[in-house]
Amino acid sequence: MSFFDDLPEQPARPREPQPAQPGWLGPPSDELPGIARVGGFVHKDSRTVVVLKLVEVYSTGCLFDLVWSVRRGTESDQEWREMVEESYNHPRSSLDTRTGLELGVAVADGRKAVSAINGPAAFEDAAVTGPVLTTLGGGGGSNNSEFVQFTGRYWLWPLPMEDITLVLRWEALGIPESSLVLSGEQLAEALADAQKYWDQ
């Protein structure tokens, strides 16, 4: 007889239905995304680059994986420390005195969405039609005395089936308004590769 055989059984807990997650909140938790063959430089100059590294396509939206990197120029040690601090992912908000990274998406029909730390949670009683661009946080980064690099993830809902334009600006890092057009056809092709975890 094992030491563990005569332990009392835990009482059964009732199974509680889980509330449905709104589509704008983030990617579905039960899908393997397709990978879109889009990406490239959203901004590039002699000191700074912002790269759209990867686009994961789900049935309800797409996830942008951004990377930004800054090379040190003639900054003093203190100026460089301030630039490293600024380079962290600080999405623009009314509570932040820094300009931070401003990121938006323009859809062909004229609609647009601008990233925010929170989605339209304050408007739960209202119908959300989109597009909504939600900041899902950073994926980490690194820095030393010569360069700094960080990443951020952004969720766009609903999934567009037409060309879209990714637009960004980061005034504190000297990055002017810059853009990259993403092919709706390539997003649709990636959607065909997305798979549900379970058939039912």
mmCIF file of C-alpha atoms in Angstrom:
data_model
loop_
_atom_site.group_PDB
_atom_site.id
_atom_site.type_symbol
_atom_site.label_atom_id
_atom_site.label_comp_id
_atom_site.label_asym_id
_atom_site.label_seq_id
_atom_site.Cartn_x
_atom_site.Cartn_y
_atom_site.Cartn_z
ATOM 1 C CA MET A 1 0.000 0.000 0.000
ATOM 2 C CA SER A 2 1.328 3.391 -0.974
ATOM 3 C CA PHE A 3 1.669 6.231 1.493
ATOM 4 C CA PHE A 4 -0.734 8.225 -0.699
ATOM 5 C CA ASP A 5 -3.464 5.585 -1.115
ATOM 6 C CA ASP A 6 -5.529 6.386 1.970
ATOM 7 C CA LEU A 7 -5.606 10.183 1.647
ATOM 8 C CA PRO A 8 -9.109 11.677 1.733
ATOM 9 C CA GLU A 9 -10.518 12.692 -1.641
ATOM 10 C CA GLN A 10 -10.967 16.348 -2.341
ATOM 11 C CA PRO A 11 -14.618 17.419 -2.605
ATOM 12 C CA ALA A 12 -15.801 17.941 -6.165
ATOM 13 C CA ARG A 13 -16.041 21.555 -7.245
ATOM 14 C CA PRO A 14 -18.874 22.702 -9.473
ATOM 15 C CA ARG A 15 -17.780 23.556 -12.998
ATOM 16 C CA GLU A 16 -18.480 27.200 -13.674
ATOM 17 C CA PRO A 17 -18.998 28.419 -17.249
ATOM 18 C CA GLN A 18 -16.293 30.807 -18.365
ATOM 19 C CA PRO A 19 -17.423 34.173 -19.727
ATOM 20 C CA ALA A 20 -16.768 34.737 -23.395
ATOM 21 C CA GLN A 21 -13.768 36.963 -24.059
ATOM 22 C CA PRO A 22 -14.484 39.962 -26.285
ATOM 23 C CA GLY A 23 -12.603 39.743 -29.568
ATOM 24 C CA TRP A 24 -10.812 43.065 -29.127
ATOM 25 C CA LEU A 25 -9.176 41.903 -25.870
ATOM 26 C CA GLY A 26 -6.611 39.609 -27.489
ATOM 27 C CA PRO A 27 -6.016 36.515 -29.599
ATOM 28 C CA PRO A 28 -8.122 33.384 -29.110
ATOM 29 C CA SER A 29 -6.520 31.005 -26.608
ATOM 30 C CA ASP A 30 -7.437 27.906 -28.621
ATOM 31 C CA GLU A 31 -5.902 28.674 -32.009
ATOM 32 C CA LEU A 32 -2.589 28.123 -33.741
ATOM 33 C CA PRO A 33 -2.097 31.273 -35.848
ATOM 34 C CA GLY A 34 -1.027 31.488 -39.447
ATOM 35 C CA ILE A 35 2.082 33.581 -40.136
ATOM 36 C CA ALA A 36 1.679 36.369 -42.690
ATOM 37 C CA ARG A 37 4.453 36.966 -45.202
ATOM 38 C CA VAL A 38 4.453 40.666 -44.489
ATOM 39 C CA GLY A 39 6.788 42.833 -42.477
ATOM 40 C CA GLY A 40 9.761 45.080 -42.894
ATOM 41 C CA PHE A 41 10.995 48.463 -41.778
ATOM 42 C CA VAL A 42 8.336 50.842 -40.536
ATOM 43 C CA HIS A 43 11.099 53.393 -39.916
ATOM 44 C CA LYS A 44 14.845 53.390 -40.595
ATOM 45 C CA ASP A 45 17.542 56.038 -40.329
ATOM 46 C CA SER A 46 21.197 56.153 -39.292
ATOM 47 C CA ARG A 47 20.347 55.889 -35.573
ATOM 48 C CA THR A 48 16.935 54.264 -35.138
ATOM 49 C CA VAL A 49 14.942 51.464 -36.696
ATOM 50 C CA VAL A 50 11.447 50.130 -36.053
ATOM 51 C CA VAL A 51 10.769 46.751 -37.623
ATOM 52 C CA LEU A 52 7.561 44.808 -38.021
ATOM 53 C CA LYS A 53 9.133 41.432 -37.413
ATOM 54 C CA LEU A 54 6.145 39.129 -37.427
ATOM 55 C CA VAL A 55 2.371 39.100 -37.967
ATOM 56 C CA GLU A 56 0.386 36.250 -36.437
ATOM 57 C CA VAL A 57 -3.032 35.879 -38.044
ATOM 58 C CA TYR A 58 -5.983 34.445 -36.108
ATOM 59 C CA SER A 59 -9.625 33.996 -37.081
ATOM 60 C CA THR A 60 -10.574 37.160 -35.183
ATOM 61 C CA GLY A 61 -7.597 39.483 -35.650
ATOM 62 C CA CYS A 62 -3.846 39.744 -36.011
ATOM 63 C CA LEU A 63 -0.932 40.211 -33.647
ATOM 64 C CA PHE A 64 1.921 42.553 -34.595
ATOM 65 C CA ASP A 65 5.396 41.880 -33.197
ATOM 66 C CA LEU A 66 7.411 45.124 -33.322
ATOM 67 C CA VAL A 67 11.118 45.608 -32.614
ATOM 68 C CA TRP A 68 12.796 48.987 -32.167
ATOM 69 C CA SER A 69 16.490 49.676 -31.778
ATOM 70 C CA VAL A 70 18.555 52.822 -31.176
ATOM 71 C CA ARG A 71 22.312 53.229 -31.662
ATOM 72 C CA ARG A 72 24.222 55.590 -29.418
ATOM 73 C CA GLY A 73 25.639 58.714 -31.009
ATOM 74 C CA THR A 74 27.378 61.540 -29.158
ATOM 75 C CA GLU A 75 25.209 61.362 -26.022
ATOM 76 C CA SER A 76 26.840 61.692 -22.620
ATOM 77 C CA ASP A 77 26.416 58.809 -20.177
ATOM 78 C CA GLN A 78 23.475 60.598 -18.536
ATOM 79 C CA GLU A 79 21.836 61.434 -21.893
ATOM 80 C CA TRP A 80 22.251 57.816 -22.983
ATOM 81 C CA ARG A 81 20.663 56.522 -19.752
ATOM 82 C CA GLU A 82 17.686 58.796 -20.408
ATOM 83 C CA MET A 83 17.424 57.508 -23.979
ATOM 84 C CA VAL A 84 17.512 53.905 -22.787
ATOM 85 C CA GLU A 85 14.719 54.689 -20.308
ATOM 86 C CA GLU A 86 12.664 56.370 -23.026
ATOM 87 C CA SER A 87 13.150 53.345 -25.293
ATOM 88 C CA TYR A 88 11.132 51.106 -23.013
ATOM 89 C CA ASN A 89 7.643 50.473 -24.352
ATOM 90 C CA HIS A 90 5.706 53.462 -22.996
ATOM 91 C CA PRO A 91 2.446 53.660 -24.967
ATOM 92 C CA ARG A 92 1.074 57.173 -25.195
ATOM 93 C CA SER A 93 -1.576 58.011 -22.631
ATOM 94 C CA SER A 94 -3.073 61.106 -21.030
ATOM 95 C CA LEU A 95 -1.349 60.186 -17.748
ATOM 96 C CA ASP A 96 2.150 60.034 -19.240
ATOM 97 C CA THR A 97 4.091 63.250 -19.808
ATOM 98 C CA ARG A 98 6.376 61.529 -22.319
ATOM 99 C CA THR A 99 5.173 61.242 -25.869
ATOM 100 C CA GLY A 100 6.005 57.535 -25.959
ATOM 101 C CA LEU A 101 5.473 55.260 -28.921
ATOM 102 C CA GLU A 102 2.361 56.211 -30.873
ATOM 103 C CA LEU A 103 1.106 53.385 -33.076
ATOM 104 C CA GLY A 104 -1.974 53.244 -35.245
ATOM 105 C CA VAL A 105 -3.593 51.375 -38.107
ATOM 106 C CA ALA A 106 -5.454 52.901 -41.048
ATOM 107 C CA VAL A 107 -7.989 50.781 -42.940
ATOM 108 C CA ALA A 108 -8.732 51.369 -46.616
ATOM 109 C CA ASP A 109 -12.272 52.647 -45.911
ATOM 110 C CA GLY A 110 -10.944 55.513 -43.773
ATOM 111 C CA ARG A 111 -11.391 53.987 -40.318
ATOM 112 C CA LYS A 112 -8.412 54.007 -37.976
ATOM 113 C CA ALA A 113 -7.355 52.761 -34.567
ATOM 114 C CA VAL A 114 -4.655 54.004 -32.199
ATOM 115 C CA SER A 115 -2.989 51.748 -29.642
ATOM 116 C CA ALA A 116 -3.733 52.113 -25.959
ATOM 117 C CA ILE A 117 -2.773 50.215 -22.832
ATOM 118 C CA ASN A 118 -6.416 49.251 -22.345
ATOM 119 C CA GLY A 119 -9.008 48.431 -24.957
ATOM 120 C CA PRO A 120 -12.567 49.771 -24.873
ATOM 121 C CA ALA A 121 -13.198 48.234 -21.436
ATOM 122 C CA ALA A 122 -14.786 51.445 -20.220
ATOM 123 C CA PHE A 123 -17.503 51.010 -22.841
ATOM 124 C CA GLU A 124 -18.582 47.439 -22.059
ATOM 125 C CA ASP A 125 -22.242 48.306 -22.405
ATOM 126 C CA ALA A 126 -21.755 49.789 -25.857
ATOM 127 C CA ALA A 127 -21.314 47.789 -29.040
ATOM 128 C CA VAL A 128 -17.656 47.774 -30.122
ATOM 129 C CA THR A 129 -17.369 47.618 -33.886
ATOM 130 C CA GLY A 130 -13.640 48.210 -34.367
ATOM 131 C CA PRO A 131 -11.071 48.508 -35.496
ATOM 132 C CA VAL A 132 -9.437 48.298 -32.073
ATOM 133 C CA LEU A 133 -5.663 48.236 -31.556
ATOM 134 C CA THR A 134 -4.681 46.970 -28.107
ATOM 135 C CA THR A 135 -1.241 47.033 -26.496
ATOM 136 C CA LEU A 136 -0.442 43.566 -25.160
ATOM 137 C CA GLY A 137 2.888 44.544 -23.620
ATOM 138 C CA GLY A 138 6.524 44.124 -24.415
ATOM 139 C CA GLY A 139 8.403 40.954 -25.056
ATOM 140 C CA GLY A 140 11.629 42.080 -23.423
ATOM 141 C CA GLY A 141 14.740 43.791 -24.617
ATOM 142 C CA SER A 142 18.391 44.513 -24.039
ATOM 143 C CA ASN A 143 20.762 47.451 -23.834
ATOM 144 C CA ASN A 144 24.396 48.303 -23.277
ATOM 145 C CA SER A 145 26.607 51.365 -23.691
ATOM 146 C CA GLU A 146 26.195 51.354 -27.493
ATOM 147 C CA PHE A 147 22.649 50.301 -28.364
ATOM 148 C CA VAL A 148 19.217 49.593 -26.959
ATOM 149 C CA GLN A 149 16.551 47.259 -28.349
ATOM 150 C CA PHE A 150 13.043 46.408 -27.174
ATOM 151 C CA THR A 151 9.933 44.694 -28.495
ATOM 152 C CA GLY A 152 6.193 45.217 -28.237
ATOM 153 C CA ARG A 153 3.090 43.271 -29.193
ATOM 154 C CA TYR A 154 -0.119 44.827 -30.527
ATOM 155 C CA TRP A 155 -3.458 43.152 -31.209
ATOM 156 C CA LEU A 156 -5.661 44.397 -34.069
ATOM 157 C CA TRP A 157 -9.334 43.412 -34.082
ATOM 158 C CA PRO A 158 -11.215 42.501 -36.196
ATOM 159 C CA LEU A 159 -9.009 40.876 -38.820
ATOM 160 C CA PRO A 160 -8.914 43.114 -41.915
ATOM 161 C CA MET A 161 -9.317 41.492 -45.312
ATOM 162 C CA GLU A 162 -8.023 44.531 -47.203
ATOM 163 C CA ASP A 163 -4.705 46.386 -47.262
ATOM 164 C CA ILE A 164 -3.937 48.268 -44.060
ATOM 165 C CA THR A 165 -1.306 50.857 -43.172
ATOM 166 C CA LEU A 166 0.669 50.644 -39.950
ATOM 167 C CA VAL A 167 1.595 54.166 -38.798
ATOM 168 C CA LEU A 168 3.916 55.159 -35.952
ATOM 169 C CA ARG A 169 5.641 58.156 -34.392
ATOM 170 C CA TRP A 170 7.999 58.504 -31.430
ATOM 171 C CA GLU A 171 8.910 62.140 -31.014
ATOM 172 C CA ALA A 172 11.128 61.699 -27.943
ATOM 173 C CA LEU A 173 13.387 59.362 -29.954
ATOM 174 C CA GLY A 174 13.343 61.600 -33.012
ATOM 175 C CA ILE A 175 11.222 59.178 -35.046
ATOM 176 C CA PRO A 176 8.851 61.102 -37.345
ATOM 177 C CA GLU A 177 5.532 59.773 -38.555
ATOM 178 C CA SER A 178 6.384 56.670 -40.586
ATOM 179 C CA SER A 179 4.302 53.930 -42.160
ATOM 180 C CA LEU A 180 4.260 50.472 -43.710
ATOM 181 C CA VAL A 181 1.503 49.041 -45.934
ATOM 182 C CA LEU A 182 0.442 45.461 -45.214
ATOM 183 C CA SER A 183 -1.184 43.359 -47.905
ATOM 184 C CA GLY A 184 -4.723 42.194 -47.181
ATOM 185 C CA GLU A 185 -4.184 39.333 -49.635
ATOM 186 C CA GLN A 186 -1.233 38.059 -47.611
ATOM 187 C CA LEU A 187 -3.204 38.351 -44.369
ATOM 188 C CA ALA A 188 -5.969 36.270 -45.959
ATOM 189 C CA GLU A 189 -3.444 33.650 -47.087
ATOM 190 C CA ALA A 190 -2.114 33.386 -43.527
ATOM 191 C CA LEU A 191 -5.659 33.030 -42.186
ATOM 192 C CA ALA A 192 -6.015 29.865 -44.250
ATOM 193 C CA ASP A 193 -3.160 28.366 -42.191
ATOM 194 C CA ALA A 194 -4.707 29.185 -38.795
ATOM 195 C CA GLN A 195 -5.982 26.109 -36.967
ATOM 196 C CA LYS A 196 -8.270 25.490 -34.014
ATOM 197 C CA TYR A 197 -6.826 23.341 -31.242
ATOM 198 C CA TRP A 198 -9.961 21.189 -31.124
ATOM 199 C CA ASP A 199 -12.479 20.234 -33.789
ATOM 200 C CA GLN A 200 -15.456 20.826 -31.496
#
